[in-house]
Short mmCIF file of C-alpha atoms and ligand atoms in Angstrom, two decimals:
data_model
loop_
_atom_site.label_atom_id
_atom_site.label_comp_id
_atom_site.label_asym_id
_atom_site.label_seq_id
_atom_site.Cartn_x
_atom_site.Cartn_y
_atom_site.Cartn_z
CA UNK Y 452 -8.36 0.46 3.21
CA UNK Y 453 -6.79 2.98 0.91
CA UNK Y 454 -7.95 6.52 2.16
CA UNK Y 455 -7.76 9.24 -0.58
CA UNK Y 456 -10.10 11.98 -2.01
CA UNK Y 457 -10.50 10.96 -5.57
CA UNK Y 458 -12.89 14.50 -6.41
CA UNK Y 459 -12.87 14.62 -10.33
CA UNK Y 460 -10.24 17.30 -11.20
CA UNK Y 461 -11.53 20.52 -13.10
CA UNK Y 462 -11.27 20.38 -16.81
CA UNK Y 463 -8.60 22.68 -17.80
CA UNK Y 464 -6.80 23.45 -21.20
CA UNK Y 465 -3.84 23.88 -20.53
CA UNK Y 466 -0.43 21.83 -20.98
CA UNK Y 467 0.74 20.00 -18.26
CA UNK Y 468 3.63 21.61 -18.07
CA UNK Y 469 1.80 25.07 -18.20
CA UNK Y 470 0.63 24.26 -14.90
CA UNK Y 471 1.69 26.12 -11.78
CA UNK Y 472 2.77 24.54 -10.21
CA UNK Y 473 2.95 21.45 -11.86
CA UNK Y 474 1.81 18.24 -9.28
CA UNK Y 475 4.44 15.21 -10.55
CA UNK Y 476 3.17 11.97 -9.53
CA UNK Y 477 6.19 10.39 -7.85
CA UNK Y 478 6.43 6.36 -9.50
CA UNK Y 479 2.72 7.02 -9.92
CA UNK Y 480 0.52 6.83 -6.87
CA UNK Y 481 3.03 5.48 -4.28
CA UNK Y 482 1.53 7.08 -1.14
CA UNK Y 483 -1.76 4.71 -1.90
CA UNK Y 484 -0.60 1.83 -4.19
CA UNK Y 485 2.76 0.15 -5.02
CA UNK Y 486 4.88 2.14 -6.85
CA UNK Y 487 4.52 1.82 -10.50
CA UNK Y 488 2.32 -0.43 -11.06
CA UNK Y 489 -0.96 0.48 -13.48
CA UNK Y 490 -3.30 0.89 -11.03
CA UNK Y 491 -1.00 3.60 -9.33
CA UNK Y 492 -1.01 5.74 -12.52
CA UNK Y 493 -4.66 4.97 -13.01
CA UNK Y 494 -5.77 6.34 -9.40
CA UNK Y 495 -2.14 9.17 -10.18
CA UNK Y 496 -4.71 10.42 -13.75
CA UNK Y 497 -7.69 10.21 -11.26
CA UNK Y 498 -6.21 12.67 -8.50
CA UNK Y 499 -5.12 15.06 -11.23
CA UNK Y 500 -1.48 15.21 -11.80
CA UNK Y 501 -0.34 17.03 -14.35
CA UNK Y 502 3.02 14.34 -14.76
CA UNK Y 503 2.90 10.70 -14.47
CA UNK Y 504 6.63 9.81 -13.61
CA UNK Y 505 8.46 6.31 -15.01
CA UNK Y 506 11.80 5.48 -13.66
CA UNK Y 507 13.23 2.83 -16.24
CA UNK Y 508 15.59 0.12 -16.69
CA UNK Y 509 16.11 -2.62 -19.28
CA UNK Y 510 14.77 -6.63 -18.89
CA UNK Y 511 17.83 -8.79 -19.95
CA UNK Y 512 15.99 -8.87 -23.33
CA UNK Y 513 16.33 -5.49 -23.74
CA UNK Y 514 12.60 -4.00 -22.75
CA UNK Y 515 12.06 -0.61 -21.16
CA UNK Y 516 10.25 -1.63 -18.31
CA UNK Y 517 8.81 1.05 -15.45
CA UNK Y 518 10.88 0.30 -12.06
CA UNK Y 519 12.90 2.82 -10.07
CA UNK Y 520 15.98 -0.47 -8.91
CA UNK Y 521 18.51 -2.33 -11.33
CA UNK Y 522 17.13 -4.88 -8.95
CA UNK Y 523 13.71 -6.57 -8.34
CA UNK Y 524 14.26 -7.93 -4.48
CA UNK Y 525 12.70 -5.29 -2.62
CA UNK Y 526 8.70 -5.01 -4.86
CA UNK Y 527 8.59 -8.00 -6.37
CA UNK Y 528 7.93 -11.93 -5.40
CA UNK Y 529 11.39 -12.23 -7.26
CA UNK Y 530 13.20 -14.30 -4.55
CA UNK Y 531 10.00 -16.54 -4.39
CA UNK Y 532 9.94 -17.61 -8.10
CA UNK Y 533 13.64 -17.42 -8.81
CA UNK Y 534 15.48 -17.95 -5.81
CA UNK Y 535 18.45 -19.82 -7.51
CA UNK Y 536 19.13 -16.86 -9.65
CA UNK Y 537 20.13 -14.10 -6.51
CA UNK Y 538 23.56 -13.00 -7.11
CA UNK Y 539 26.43 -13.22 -4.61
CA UNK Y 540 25.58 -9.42 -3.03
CA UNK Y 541 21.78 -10.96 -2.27
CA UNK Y 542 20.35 -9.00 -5.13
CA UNK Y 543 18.31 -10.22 -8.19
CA UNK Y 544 19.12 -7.93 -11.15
CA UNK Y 545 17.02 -6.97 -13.90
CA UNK Y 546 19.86 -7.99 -16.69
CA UNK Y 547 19.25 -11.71 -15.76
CA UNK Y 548 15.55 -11.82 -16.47
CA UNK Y 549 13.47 -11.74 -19.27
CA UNK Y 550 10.20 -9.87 -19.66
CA UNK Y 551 8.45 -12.93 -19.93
CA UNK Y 552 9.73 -14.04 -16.55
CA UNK Y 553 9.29 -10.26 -14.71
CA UNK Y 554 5.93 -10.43 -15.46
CA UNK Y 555 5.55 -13.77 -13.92
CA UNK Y 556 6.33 -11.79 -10.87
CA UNK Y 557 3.48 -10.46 -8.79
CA UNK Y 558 4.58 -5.92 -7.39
CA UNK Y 559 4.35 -5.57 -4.32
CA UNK Y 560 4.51 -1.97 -1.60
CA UNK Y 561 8.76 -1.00 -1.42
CA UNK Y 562 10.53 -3.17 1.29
CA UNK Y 563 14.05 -3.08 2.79
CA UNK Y 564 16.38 -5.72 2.48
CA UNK Y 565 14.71 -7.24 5.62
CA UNK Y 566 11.37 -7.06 3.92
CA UNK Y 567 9.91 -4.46 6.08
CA UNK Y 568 7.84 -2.01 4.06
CA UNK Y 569 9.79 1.33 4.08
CA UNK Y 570 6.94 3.65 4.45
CA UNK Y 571 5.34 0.92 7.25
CA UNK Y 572 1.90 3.07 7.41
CA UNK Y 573 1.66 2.18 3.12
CA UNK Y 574 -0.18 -0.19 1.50
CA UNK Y 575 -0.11 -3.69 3.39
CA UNK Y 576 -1.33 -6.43 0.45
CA UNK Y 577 -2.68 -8.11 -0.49
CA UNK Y 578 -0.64 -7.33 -4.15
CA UNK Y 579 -2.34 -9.45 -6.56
CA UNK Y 580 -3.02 -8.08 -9.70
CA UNK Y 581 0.09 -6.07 -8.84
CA UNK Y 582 2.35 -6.35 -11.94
CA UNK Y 583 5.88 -4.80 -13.54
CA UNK Y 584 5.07 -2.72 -16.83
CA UNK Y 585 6.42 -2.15 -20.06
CA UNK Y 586 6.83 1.47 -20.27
CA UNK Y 587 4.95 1.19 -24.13
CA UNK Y 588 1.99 -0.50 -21.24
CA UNK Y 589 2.30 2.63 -18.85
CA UNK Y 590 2.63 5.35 -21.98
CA UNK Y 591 -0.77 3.49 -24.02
CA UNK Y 592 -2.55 3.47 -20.19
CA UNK Y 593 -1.39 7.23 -20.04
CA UNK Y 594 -2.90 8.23 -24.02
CA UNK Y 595 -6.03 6.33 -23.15
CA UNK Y 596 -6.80 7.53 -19.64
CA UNK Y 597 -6.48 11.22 -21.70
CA UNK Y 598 -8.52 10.42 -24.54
CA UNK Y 599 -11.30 9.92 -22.24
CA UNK Y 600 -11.07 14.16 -21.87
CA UNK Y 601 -11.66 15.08 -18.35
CA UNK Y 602 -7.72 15.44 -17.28
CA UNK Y 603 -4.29 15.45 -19.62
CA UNK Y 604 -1.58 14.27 -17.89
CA UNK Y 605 1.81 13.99 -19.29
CA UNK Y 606 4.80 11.51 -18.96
CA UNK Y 607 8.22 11.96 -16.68
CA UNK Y 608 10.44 9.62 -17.68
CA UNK Y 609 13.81 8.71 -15.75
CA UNK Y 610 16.20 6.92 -17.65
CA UNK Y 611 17.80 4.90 -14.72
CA UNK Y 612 21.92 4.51 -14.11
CA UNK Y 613 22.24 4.58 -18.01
CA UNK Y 614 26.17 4.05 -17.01
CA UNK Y 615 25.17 0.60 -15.35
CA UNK Y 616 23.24 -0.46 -18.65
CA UNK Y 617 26.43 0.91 -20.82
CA UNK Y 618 28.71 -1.36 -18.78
CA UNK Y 619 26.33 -4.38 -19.74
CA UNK Y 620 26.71 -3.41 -23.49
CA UNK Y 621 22.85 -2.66 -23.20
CA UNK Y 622 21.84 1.22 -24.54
CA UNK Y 623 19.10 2.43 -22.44
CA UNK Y 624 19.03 4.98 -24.22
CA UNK Y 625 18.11 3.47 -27.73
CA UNK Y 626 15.34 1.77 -26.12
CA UNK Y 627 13.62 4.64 -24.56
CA UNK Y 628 14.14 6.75 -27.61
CA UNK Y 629 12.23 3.80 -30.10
CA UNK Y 630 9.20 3.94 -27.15
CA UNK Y 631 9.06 7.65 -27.46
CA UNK Y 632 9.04 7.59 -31.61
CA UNK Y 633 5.79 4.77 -31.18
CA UNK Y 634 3.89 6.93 -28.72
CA UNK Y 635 4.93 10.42 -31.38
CA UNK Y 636 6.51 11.72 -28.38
CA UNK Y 637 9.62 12.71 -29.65
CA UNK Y 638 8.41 16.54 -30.25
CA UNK Y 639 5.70 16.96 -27.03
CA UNK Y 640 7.63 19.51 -24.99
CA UNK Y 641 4.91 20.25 -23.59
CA UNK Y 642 3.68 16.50 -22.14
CA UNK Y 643 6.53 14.45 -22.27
CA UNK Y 644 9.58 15.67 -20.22
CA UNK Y 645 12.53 13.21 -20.36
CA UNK Y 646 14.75 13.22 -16.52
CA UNK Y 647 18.41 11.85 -15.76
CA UNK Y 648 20.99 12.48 -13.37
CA UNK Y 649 23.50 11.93 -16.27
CA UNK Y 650 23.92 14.58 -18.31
CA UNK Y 651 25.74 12.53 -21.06
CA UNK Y 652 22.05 10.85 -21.54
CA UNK Y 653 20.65 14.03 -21.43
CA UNK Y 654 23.05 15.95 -24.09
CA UNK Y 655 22.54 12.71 -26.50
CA UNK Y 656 18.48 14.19 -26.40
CA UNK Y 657 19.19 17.55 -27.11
CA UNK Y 658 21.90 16.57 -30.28
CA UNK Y 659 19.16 14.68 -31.90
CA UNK Y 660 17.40 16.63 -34.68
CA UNK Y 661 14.41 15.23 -34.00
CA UNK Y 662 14.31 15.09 -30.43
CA UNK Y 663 12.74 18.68 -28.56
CA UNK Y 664 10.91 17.14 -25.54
CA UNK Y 665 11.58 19.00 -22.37
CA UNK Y 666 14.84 17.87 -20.34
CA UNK Y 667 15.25 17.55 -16.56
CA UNK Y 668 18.78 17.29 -14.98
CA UNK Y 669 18.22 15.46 -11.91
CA UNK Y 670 20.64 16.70 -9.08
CA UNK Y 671 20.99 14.84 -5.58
CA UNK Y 672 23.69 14.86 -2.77
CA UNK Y 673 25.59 11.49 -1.71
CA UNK Y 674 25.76 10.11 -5.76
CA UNK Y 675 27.26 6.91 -6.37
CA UNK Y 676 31.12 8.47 -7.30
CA UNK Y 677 30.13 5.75 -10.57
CA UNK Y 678 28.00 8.17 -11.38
CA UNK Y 679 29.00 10.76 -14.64
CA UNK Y 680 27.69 13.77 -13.25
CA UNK Y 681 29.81 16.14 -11.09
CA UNK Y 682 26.65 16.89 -8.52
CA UNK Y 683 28.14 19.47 -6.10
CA UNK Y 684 29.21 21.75 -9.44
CA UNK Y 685 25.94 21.47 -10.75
CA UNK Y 686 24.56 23.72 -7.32
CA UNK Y 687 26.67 26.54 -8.87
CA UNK Y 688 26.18 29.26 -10.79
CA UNK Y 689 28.70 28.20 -13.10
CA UNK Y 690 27.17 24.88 -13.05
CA UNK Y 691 23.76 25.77 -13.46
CA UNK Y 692 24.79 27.82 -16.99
CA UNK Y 693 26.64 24.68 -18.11
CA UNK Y 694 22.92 23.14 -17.26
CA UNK Y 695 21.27 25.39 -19.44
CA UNK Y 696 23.53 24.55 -22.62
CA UNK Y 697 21.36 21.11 -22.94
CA UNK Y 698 18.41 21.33 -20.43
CA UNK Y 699 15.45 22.95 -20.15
CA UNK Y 700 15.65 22.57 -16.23
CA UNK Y 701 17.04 20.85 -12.96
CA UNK Y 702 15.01 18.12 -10.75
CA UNK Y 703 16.90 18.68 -7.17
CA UNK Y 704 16.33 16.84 -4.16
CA UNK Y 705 14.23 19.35 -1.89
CA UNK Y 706 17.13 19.48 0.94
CA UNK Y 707 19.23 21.38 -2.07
CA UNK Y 708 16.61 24.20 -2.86
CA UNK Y 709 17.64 26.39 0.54
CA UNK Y 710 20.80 27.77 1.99
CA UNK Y 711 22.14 27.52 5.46
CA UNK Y 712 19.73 30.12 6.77
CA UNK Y 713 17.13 28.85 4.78
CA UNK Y 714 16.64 31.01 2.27
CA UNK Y 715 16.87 29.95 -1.49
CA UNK Y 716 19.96 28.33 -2.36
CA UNK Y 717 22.79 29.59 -5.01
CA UNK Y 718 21.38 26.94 -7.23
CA UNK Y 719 17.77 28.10 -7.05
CA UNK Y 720 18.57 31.80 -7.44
CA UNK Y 721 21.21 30.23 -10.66
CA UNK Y 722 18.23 28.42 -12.16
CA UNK Y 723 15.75 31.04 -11.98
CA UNK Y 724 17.97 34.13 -13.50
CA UNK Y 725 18.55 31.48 -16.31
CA UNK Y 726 14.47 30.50 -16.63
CA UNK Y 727 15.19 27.48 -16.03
CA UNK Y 728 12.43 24.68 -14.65
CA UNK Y 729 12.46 23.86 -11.01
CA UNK Y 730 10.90 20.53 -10.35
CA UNK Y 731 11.88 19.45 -6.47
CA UNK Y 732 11.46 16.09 -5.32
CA UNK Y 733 9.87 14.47 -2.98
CA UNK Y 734 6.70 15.61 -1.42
CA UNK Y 735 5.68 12.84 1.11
CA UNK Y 736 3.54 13.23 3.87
CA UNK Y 737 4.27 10.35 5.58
CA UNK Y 738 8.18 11.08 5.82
CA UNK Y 739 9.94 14.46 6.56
CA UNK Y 740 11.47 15.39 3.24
CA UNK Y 741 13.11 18.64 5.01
CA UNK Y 742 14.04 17.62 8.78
CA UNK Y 743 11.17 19.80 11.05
CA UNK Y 744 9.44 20.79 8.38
CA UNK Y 745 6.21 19.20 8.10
CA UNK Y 746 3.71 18.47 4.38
CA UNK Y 747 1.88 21.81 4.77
CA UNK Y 748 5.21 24.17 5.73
CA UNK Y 749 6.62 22.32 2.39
CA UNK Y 750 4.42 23.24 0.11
CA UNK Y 751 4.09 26.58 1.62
CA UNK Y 752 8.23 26.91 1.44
CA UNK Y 753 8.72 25.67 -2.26
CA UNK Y 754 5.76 27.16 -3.98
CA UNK Y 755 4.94 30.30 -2.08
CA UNK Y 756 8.59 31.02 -1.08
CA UNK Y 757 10.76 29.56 -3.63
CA UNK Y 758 8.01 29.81 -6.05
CA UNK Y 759 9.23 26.66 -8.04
CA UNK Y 760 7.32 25.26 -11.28
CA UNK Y 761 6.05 22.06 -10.19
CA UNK Y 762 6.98 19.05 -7.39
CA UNK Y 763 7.15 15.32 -7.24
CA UNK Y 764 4.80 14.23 -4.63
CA UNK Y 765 3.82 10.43 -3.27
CA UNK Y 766 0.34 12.02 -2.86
CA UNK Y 767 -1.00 13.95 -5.62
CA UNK Y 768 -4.31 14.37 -4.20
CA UNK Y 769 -2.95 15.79 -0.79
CA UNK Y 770 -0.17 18.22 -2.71
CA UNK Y 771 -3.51 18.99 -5.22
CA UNK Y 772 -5.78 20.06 -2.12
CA UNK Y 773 -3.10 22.04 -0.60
CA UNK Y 774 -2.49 24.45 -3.86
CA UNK Y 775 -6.26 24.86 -3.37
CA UNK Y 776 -6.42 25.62 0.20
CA UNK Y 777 -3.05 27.95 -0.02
CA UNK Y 778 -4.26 29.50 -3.02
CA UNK Y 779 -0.98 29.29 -4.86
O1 LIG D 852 13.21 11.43 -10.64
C1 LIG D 852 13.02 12.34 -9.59
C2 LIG D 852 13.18 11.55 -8.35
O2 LIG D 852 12.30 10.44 -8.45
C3 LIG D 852 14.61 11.07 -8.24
O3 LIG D 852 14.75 10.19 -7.19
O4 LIG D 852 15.21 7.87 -6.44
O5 LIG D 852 12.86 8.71 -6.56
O6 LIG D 852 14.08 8.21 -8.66
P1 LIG D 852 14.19 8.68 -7.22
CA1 LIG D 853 12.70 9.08 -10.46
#
C-alpha cells in the first residue's frame, strides 16, 4: 500500500519557478511509484510540485522518450520480451528498439543488475499499467493536469548523455527542441527549465534566437571522463562565472553545496554573488543523501542555511510538509 498525504495543494499564482523554494519532483513521484511513468507525475501534480522532472533519451527511431538509462534492463520487462537482443556487456540499449516495441514493455520500481529493487522499502508490483512515455505523452499529461486550475506545475527536462546519442549519429538535441516548439515551450522561462551536465547542449539553447527557457547546468562528482564537462572547475569561482555566460543556474549533487567544515561551499557562495539558481539534488528520505544527516536536518541545511531556490526530492509531499512545518 502506497502511504502518502495527497492534501490538495493551496491555489497560488505564482510561477513555478517563483516559488521558494521550488519542490522538483525527482523522475516524477519515485518515492511512491516507478520512476517516470504517468501515474508518478499524476500523483507528482497531486502533491504539489512546482517541477515535474523528465530525464530523456532517444528510441532507435529517434523519439524523445522519458527514462533516466541509455538502457532499459533495470525498469522494464525488457530482458523478458527481447532477450535475444542484450548486448555483450548484459545491457539492452535504447538505440536498438523502437517505440513501438518500448511500449510493449511493461515499467517497473528501479532494480540493480541482480534485480533487487534499489530503494528495497519502494514500491513492490505489481507494475501493470506501468508504461515508458513519450516525453510529447508526459508534457500533454503535464498541460492538462494544469488546465484543470488547482496547481501549475512546470517541466524539468534532462537531456541525457547527449555525447552518447552524438556518437550514434542521433541529435538529442533536435528532438527535444521540435517537442518543446509543439508544447510553445520554447519561450516559458518561467515553467519550462531545460537541465544537462553538458554544457555544449546547454550553450546550443542559449545561441538559439528563439530559445529563452531557463537553463540548469547539472554538476556531479565521479563523471564518466566521456563526459564534455570539466566538473571539478565548474565548483570554482572561475567556473561558476564561465556558468553564468550561458545558464541561468547550476543543479549540484547535494554532497557539493558544503565545505569541509560544513559550511557553504566556494561554489554556492560563486553561484549566489552571480544570482544564479541553486537547484540541489536529491532529497530522499529513504536514503542518506548527506552521510549523518537525516530528511529533516536536510531540508533544514539547504533551505534555511544555504537558502537555495528549490530541490529535487523523491517525495514531494514529505519535502512539501516540511517547508510548512519549518516555515521556510
Ligand atoms: O537532473 C538532476 C538529477 O536528477 C541528476 O541526477 O542521475 O537523477 O538524473 P540523475
Ligand atoms: Ca535527472
Amino acid at each position: 500500500m502506497v502511504s502518502h498525504n495527497n492534501s490538495k495543494p493551496e491555489v497560488t499564482t505564482m510561477s513555478p519557478l517563483q516559488a521558494k523554494p521550488a519542490i522538483i519532483a525527482h523522475r516524477g513521484a519515485c518515492g511512491y511509484l516507478p520512476e517516470h511513468t504517468l501515474q508518478g507525475v499524476e500523483l507528482a501534480h497531486q502533491q504539489g510540485a512546482h517541477f515535474i522532472e523528465q530525464d530523456v533519451v532517444l528510441t532507435g527511431d529517434g523519439i524523445p522518450i522519458v527514462l533516466h538509462d541509455i538502457t532499459l534492463e533495470l525498469t522494464t520487462n525488457v530482458a523478458v520480451l527481447f532477450p535475444e537482443r542484450q548486448q555483450h556487456d548484459g545491457k539492452f540499449y535504447c538505440h536498438d528498439f523502437t517505440l513501438k516495441e518500448i511500449q510493449s514493455m511493461t515499467a517497473h520500481e528501479r532494480t540493480d543488475s541482480e534485480g533487487r529493487r534499489v530503494f528495497p522499502s519502494r514500491h513492490a508490483g505489481p507494475y501493470d499499467g506501468f508504461k515508458v512515455p513519450t516525453l510529447a505523452e508526459e508534457l500533454s499529461l503535464i498541460d492538462s493536469l494544469n488546465a484543470k486550475g488547482n496547481h501549475q506545475a512546470g517541466v524539468y527536462i534532462e537531456l541525457k548523455q547527449p555525447e552518447h546519442h552524438e556518437r550514434l549519429g542521433a541529435d538529442l538535441f533536435k528532438a527535444v527542441y521540435d517537442v518543446l516548439e509543439r508544447f510553445d515551450r520554447l519561450n516559458d522561462p518561467q515553467s519550462t527549465v531545460i537541465q544537462c551536465f553538458d554544457p555544449e547542449t546547454l550553450k546550443r539553447f542559449k545561441s538559439d534566437e528563439r530559445f529563452s527557457s531557463t537553463l540548469i547546468q547539472l554538476i556531479c562528482e565521479g563523471m564518466p571522463a566521456d563526459l564534455r564537462g570539466d566538473f571539478d572547475r565548474m565548483q570554482t569561482a572561475q567556473g561558476i562565472g564561465e556558468i553564468r555566460q550561458y545558464a541561468d543556474g547550476i543543479g549540484p549533487h547535494i554532497p557539493l553545496l558544503f565545505d569541509k567544515n560544513g559550511g557553504p561551499s566556494k561554489m554556492v557562495t560563486a553561484a549566489k554573488n552571480l544570482g544564479l539558481f541553486l537547484h540541489p539534488f536529491t532529497l530522499r528520505a529513504d536514503s542518506a543523501s548527506l552521510d549523518g544527516v537525516n530528511f529533516t536536518e536536510l531540508h533544514k541545511k539547504l533551505f534555511v542555511d544555504l537558502q537555495v531556490d528549490g530541490a529535487f526530492t523523491d517525495f514531494s509531499d514529505k519535502t512539501r510538509d516540511l517547508i510548512r512545518q519549518l516555515e521556510i
